PDB file of C-alpha atoms in Angstrom:
ATOM      1  CA  GLU A 280       0.000   0.000   0.000  1.00  0.00           C
ATOM      2  CA  LYS A 281       2.964   2.353   0.522  1.00  0.00           C
ATOM      3  CA  PRO A 282       6.729   2.532  -0.091  1.00  0.00           C
ATOM      4  CA  ASN A 283       9.111   0.623   2.189  1.00  0.00           C
ATOM      5  CA  GLU A 284       6.467  -1.730   3.563  1.00  0.00           C
ATOM      6  CA  LYS A 285       7.690  -4.924   1.895  1.00  0.00           C
ATOM      7  CA  TRP A 286      11.093  -5.488   0.367  1.00  0.00           C
ATOM      8  CA  LEU A 287      12.341  -8.541  -1.525  1.00  0.00           C
ATOM      9  CA  THR A 288      15.975  -9.526  -1.871  1.00  0.00           C
ATOM     10  CA  ASP A 289      18.039 -12.059  -3.777  1.00  0.00           C
ATOM     11  CA  VAL A 290      21.364 -12.649  -5.518  1.00  0.00           C
ATOM     12  CA  THR A 291      21.827 -13.606  -9.158  1.00  0.00           C
ATOM     13  CA  GLU A 292      24.905 -14.787 -11.011  1.00  0.00           C
ATOM     14  CA  MET A 293      26.308 -13.252 -14.189  1.00  0.00           C
ATOM     15  CA  LYS A 294      29.338 -14.216 -16.245  1.00  0.00           C
ATOM     16  CA  TYR A 295      32.012 -12.086 -17.846  1.00  0.00           C
ATOM     17  CA  GLY A 296      35.424 -12.671 -19.413  1.00  0.00           C
ATOM     18  CA  ALA A 297      36.445 -16.234 -20.250  1.00  0.00           C
ATOM     19  CA  SER A 298      34.675 -17.881 -17.323  1.00  0.00           C
ATOM     20  CA  GLN A 299      34.535 -15.410 -14.463  1.00  0.00           C
ATOM     21  CA  LYS A 300      31.447 -14.851 -12.352  1.00  0.00           C
ATOM     22  CA  ALA A 301      29.883 -11.758 -10.838  1.00  0.00           C
ATOM     23  CA  TYR A 302      27.062 -11.698  -8.319  1.00  0.00           C
ATOM     24  CA  LEU A 303      24.363  -9.054  -8.189  1.00  0.00           C
ATOM     25  CA  SER A 304      22.555  -8.581  -4.890  1.00  0.00           C
ATOM     26  CA  ALA A 305      19.511  -6.323  -4.903  1.00  0.00           C
ATOM     27  CA  ILE A 306      16.552  -5.220  -2.819  1.00  0.00           C
ATOM     28  CA  LEU A 307      13.252  -4.516  -4.576  1.00  0.00           C
ATOM     29  CA  ASP A 308      10.381  -2.557  -3.034  1.00  0.00           C
ATOM     30  CA  LEU A 309       7.183  -4.474  -3.665  1.00  0.00           C
ATOM     31  CA  TYR A 310       5.166  -1.234  -3.641  1.00  0.00           C
ATOM     32  CA  ASP A 311       6.445   0.058  -6.970  1.00  0.00           C
ATOM     33  CA  GLY A 312       8.958  -2.554  -8.098  1.00  0.00           C
ATOM     34  CA  SER A 313      11.862  -0.139  -7.707  1.00  0.00           C
ATOM     35  CA  ILE A 314      15.345  -1.329  -6.906  1.00  0.00           C
ATOM     36  CA  VAL A 315      16.079   0.235  -3.530  1.00  0.00           C
ATOM     37  CA  SER A 316      19.720  -0.852  -3.459  1.00  0.00           C
ATOM     38  CA  TYR A 317      22.114  -3.185  -5.220  1.00  0.00           C
ATOM     39  CA  VAL A 318      25.706  -4.319  -5.076  1.00  0.00           C
ATOM     40  CA  LEU A 319      27.682  -6.131  -7.766  1.00  0.00           C
ATOM     41  CA  GLY A 320      30.595  -8.199  -6.502  1.00  0.00           C
ATOM     42  CA  THR A 321      32.837 -11.082  -7.420  1.00  0.00           C
ATOM     43  CA  SER A 322      31.853 -13.300  -4.484  1.00  0.00           C
ATOM     44  CA  ASN A 323      28.457 -14.557  -3.405  1.00  0.00           C
ATOM     45  CA  ASN A 324      28.989 -14.055   0.302  1.00  0.00           C
ATOM     46  CA  ASN A 325      27.653 -12.387   3.426  1.00  0.00           C
ATOM     47  CA  PRO A 326      29.423  -9.024   2.876  1.00  0.00           C
ATOM     48  CA  LEU A 327      27.710  -8.673  -0.532  1.00  0.00           C
ATOM     49  CA  VAL A 328      24.244  -9.162   0.958  1.00  0.00           C
ATOM     50  CA  PHE A 329      24.978  -7.162   4.109  1.00  0.00           C
ATOM     51  CA  LYS A 330      26.227  -4.181   2.080  1.00  0.00           C
ATOM     52  CA  THR A 331      23.058  -4.290  -0.046  1.00  0.00           C
ATOM     53  CA  LEU A 332      20.926  -4.108   3.103  1.00  0.00           C
ATOM     54  CA  ASP A 333      23.081  -1.354   4.604  1.00  0.00           C
ATOM     55  CA  LEU A 334      22.703   0.768   1.443  1.00  0.00           C
ATOM     56  CA  ALA A 335      18.923   0.272   1.429  1.00  0.00           C
ATOM     57  CA  LEU A 336      18.667   1.394   5.047  1.00  0.00           C
ATOM     58  CA  GLU A 337      20.974   4.383   4.465  1.00  0.00           C
ATOM     59  CA  ALA A 338      18.751   5.496   1.576  1.00  0.00           C
ATOM     60  CA  ASN A 339      15.574   4.908   3.628  1.00  0.00           C
ATOM     61  CA  PRO A 340      16.488   5.547   7.287  1.00  0.00           C
ATOM     62  CA  GLU A 341      12.895   5.434   8.537  1.00  0.00           C
ATOM     63  CA  ALA A 342      12.103   2.127   6.787  1.00  0.00           C
ATOM     64  CA  THR A 343      11.210  -0.923   8.870  1.00  0.00           C
ATOM     65  CA  PRO A 344       9.868  -3.254   6.166  1.00  0.00           C
ATOM     66  CA  LEU A 345       9.102  -6.896   6.042  1.00  0.00           C
ATOM     67  CA  LEU A 346      12.155  -8.255   4.190  1.00  0.00           C
ATOM     68  CA  HIS A 347      11.555 -11.385   2.138  1.00  0.00           C
ATOM     69  CA  SER A 348      14.256 -13.656   0.720  1.00  0.00           C
ATOM     70  CA  ASP A 349      14.876 -17.213  -0.269  1.00  0.00           C
ATOM     71  CA  ARG A 350      16.673 -19.556   2.123  1.00  0.00           C
ATOM     72  CA  GLY A 351      20.177 -18.774   0.884  1.00  0.00           C
ATOM     73  CA  PHE A 352      23.011 -19.184   3.368  1.00  0.00           C
ATOM     74  CA  GLN A 353      23.457 -15.416   3.687  1.00  0.00           C
ATOM     75  CA  TYR A 354      19.837 -14.846   4.692  1.00  0.00           C
ATOM     76  CA  THR A 355      19.768 -17.689   7.221  1.00  0.00           C
ATOM     77  CA  SER A 356      22.991 -16.623   8.924  1.00  0.00           C
ATOM     78  CA  PRO A 357      22.862 -15.412  12.542  1.00  0.00           C
ATOM     79  CA  ALA A 358      24.647 -12.203  11.494  1.00  0.00           C
ATOM     80  CA  PHE A 359      21.924 -11.374   8.945  1.00  0.00           C
ATOM     81  CA  LYS A 360      19.243 -12.091  11.540  1.00  0.00           C
ATOM     82  CA  ARG A 361      20.966  -9.626  13.891  1.00  0.00           C
ATOM     83  CA  LYS A 362      20.992  -6.951  11.157  1.00  0.00           C
ATOM     84  CA  ILE A 363      17.273  -7.495  10.591  1.00  0.00           C
ATOM     85  CA  GLU A 364      16.531  -7.220  14.306  1.00  0.00           C
ATOM     86  CA  LYS A 365      18.713  -4.124  14.677  1.00  0.00           C
ATOM     87  CA  GLY A 366      16.810  -2.504  11.799  1.00  0.00           C
ATOM     88  CA  GLU A 367      13.495  -3.404  13.475  1.00  0.00           C
ATOM     89  CA  MET A 368      12.438  -5.332  10.374  1.00  0.00           C
ATOM     90  CA  ILE A 369      10.450  -8.520  10.027  1.00  0.00           C
ATOM     91  CA  GLN A 370      12.187 -11.374   8.243  1.00  0.00           C
ATOM     92  CA  SER A 371      10.249 -13.527   5.809  1.00  0.00           C
ATOM     93  CA  MET A 372      11.594 -16.494   3.846  1.00  0.00           C
ATOM     94  CA  SER A 373      10.388 -18.629   0.994  1.00  0.00           C
ATOM     95  CA  ARG A 374       9.159 -22.103   1.730  1.00  0.00           C
ATOM     96  CA  VAL A 375      11.676 -24.853   0.992  1.00  0.00           C
ATOM     97  CA  GLY A 376      11.804 -25.542  -2.735  1.00  0.00           C
ATOM     98  CA  ARG A 377       9.327 -22.764  -3.580  1.00  0.00           C
ATOM     99  CA  CYS A 378      11.241 -20.145  -5.556  1.00  0.00           C
ATOM    100  CA  ILE A 379       7.901 -18.713  -6.741  1.00  0.00           C
ATOM    101  CA  ASP A 380       7.517 -17.228  -3.243  1.00  0.00           C
ATOM    102  CA  ASN A 381      10.056 -14.614  -4.354  1.00  0.00           C
ATOM    103  CA  GLY A 382       8.438 -14.260  -7.788  1.00  0.00           C
ATOM    104  CA  PRO A 383       8.652 -10.468  -8.241  1.00  0.00           C
ATOM    105  CA  MET A 384      12.381 -10.518  -7.488  1.00  0.00           C
ATOM    106  CA  GLU A 385      12.903 -13.423  -9.899  1.00  0.00           C
ATOM    107  CA  ALA A 386      10.846 -11.511 -12.487  1.00  0.00           C
ATOM    108  CA  PHE A 387      13.160  -8.513 -12.121  1.00  0.00           C
ATOM    109  CA  TRP A 388      16.208 -10.728 -12.723  1.00  0.00           C
ATOM    110  CA  GLY A 389      14.516 -12.068 -15.861  1.00  0.00           C
ATOM    111  CA  THR A 390      13.733  -8.571 -17.110  1.00  0.00           C
ATOM    112  CA  LEU A 391      17.257  -7.306 -16.437  1.00  0.00           C
ATOM    113  CA  LYS A 392      18.831 -10.274 -18.162  1.00  0.00           C
ATOM    114  CA  CYS A 393      16.505 -10.217 -21.193  1.00  0.00           C
ATOM    115  CA  GLU A 394      16.613  -6.456 -21.713  1.00  0.00           C
ATOM    116  CA  LYS A 395      20.340  -5.918 -21.058  1.00  0.00           C
ATOM    117  CA  TYR A 396      22.602  -8.763 -19.951  1.00  0.00           C
ATOM    118  CA  TYR A 397      21.826 -11.404 -22.614  1.00  0.00           C
ATOM    119  CA  LEU A 398      22.159  -8.805 -25.378  1.00  0.00           C
ATOM    120  CA  ASN A 399      25.845  -8.242 -24.626  1.00  0.00           C
ATOM    121  CA  LYS A 400      29.055 -10.123 -24.024  1.00  0.00           C
ATOM    122  CA  TYR A 401      31.202  -8.702 -21.251  1.00  0.00           C
ATOM    123  CA  SER A 402      34.977  -8.943 -21.283  1.00  0.00           C
ATOM    124  CA  THR A 403      35.563  -7.271 -17.935  1.00  0.00           C
ATOM    125  CA  PHE A 404      33.866  -6.793 -14.602  1.00  0.00           C
ATOM    126  CA  GLU A 405      33.909  -3.030 -15.196  1.00  0.00           C
ATOM    127  CA  GLU A 406      31.947  -3.373 -18.466  1.00  0.00           C
ATOM    128  CA  LEU A 407      29.353  -5.529 -16.733  1.00  0.00           C
ATOM    129  CA  LYS A 408      29.130  -3.134 -13.780  1.00  0.00           C
ATOM    130  CA  LYS A 409      28.635  -0.116 -16.054  1.00  0.00           C
ATOM    131  CA  ASP A 410      25.767  -1.796 -17.916  1.00  0.00           C
ATOM    132  CA  ILE A 411      24.102  -2.974 -14.679  1.00  0.00           C
ATOM    133  CA  GLU A 412      24.282   0.544 -13.215  1.00  0.00           C
ATOM    134  CA  GLU A 413      22.847   2.063 -16.405  1.00  0.00           C
ATOM    135  CA  TYR A 414      20.067  -0.497 -16.609  1.00  0.00           C
ATOM    136  CA  ILE A 415      18.962  -0.139 -12.985  1.00  0.00           C
ATOM    137  CA  TYR A 416      18.872   3.640 -13.397  1.00  0.00           C
ATOM    138  CA  PHE A 417      16.796   3.194 -16.568  1.00  0.00           C
ATOM    139  CA  TYR A 418      14.508   0.665 -14.856  1.00  0.00           C
ATOM    140  CA  ASN A 419      13.858   2.887 -11.836  1.00  0.00           C
ATOM    141  CA  HIS A 420      13.613   6.264 -13.625  1.00  0.00           C
ATOM    142  CA  GLN A 421      12.628   5.733 -17.252  1.00  0.00           C
ATOM    143  CA  ARG A 422      11.052   2.309 -17.819  1.00  0.00           C
ATOM    144  CA  PHE A 423       7.320   2.880 -17.848  1.00  0.00           C
ATOM    145  CA  GLN A 424       5.199   0.089 -16.401  1.00  0.00           C
ATOM    146  CA  LYS A 425       1.591  -0.670 -17.142  1.00  0.00           C
ATOM    147  CA  ARG A 426       0.903  -1.808 -13.568  1.00  0.00           C
ATOM    148  CA  LEU A 427       2.097   1.614 -12.360  1.00  0.00           C
ATOM    149  CA  ASN A 428      -0.383   3.474 -14.593  1.00  0.00           C
ATOM    150  CA  GLY A 429       2.275   4.070 -17.244  1.00  0.00           C
ATOM    151  CA  LEU A 430       4.758   5.645 -14.832  1.00  0.00           C
ATOM    152  CA  SER A 431       8.288   4.644 -13.930  1.00  0.00           C
ATOM    153  CA  PRO A 432       8.815   3.278 -10.396  1.00  0.00           C
ATOM    154  CA  VAL A 433      10.380   6.567  -9.231  1.00  0.00           C
ATOM    155  CA  GLU A 434       7.496   8.616 -10.670  1.00  0.00           C
ATOM    156  CA  TYR A 435       4.955   6.307  -9.051  1.00  0.00           C
ATOM    157  CA  ARG A 436       6.764   6.524  -5.705  1.00  0.00           C
ATOM    158  CA  ALA A 437       6.887  10.328  -5.940  1.00  0.00           C
ATOM    159  CA  LYS A 438       3.102  10.433  -6.333  1.00  0.00           C
ATOM    160  CA  ALA A 439       2.756   8.393  -3.117  1.00  0.00           C
ATOM    161  CA  ALA A 440       4.790  10.999  -1.234  1.00  0.00           C
TER     162      ALA A 440
END
């Protein structure tokens, strides 16, 4: 019903160079589908996910959302649980073997990959990072969405304020 009520989070893998991997961690606001924060790194680990959460909370200091994720090792760690409690958030997790529980986040990954990532071949991490940054800016500020009455997520959010 309003911004920062329910956030979804996940990590996806992307390849670059000969056979190197990058990991994109993001938090999506279920209200308008905007990407609240994201971090691209070379390791799928706790610091990647923790930094994503820290950036989201820095950008939205009053937010105390329900935060939904899958059951990845980062999200089930005691340290992540402490961060959630410190931020006065409610933790929610997908049921075992039910990736559809995090459907809107998975849909964003599909959109990002179809509209940007799969259309290019990346030689370096920096090339990949540049395209991810450009796409997320485009997605949040310029990509009109039917479900948002033809507005971008940022425009829709601004009307709520």
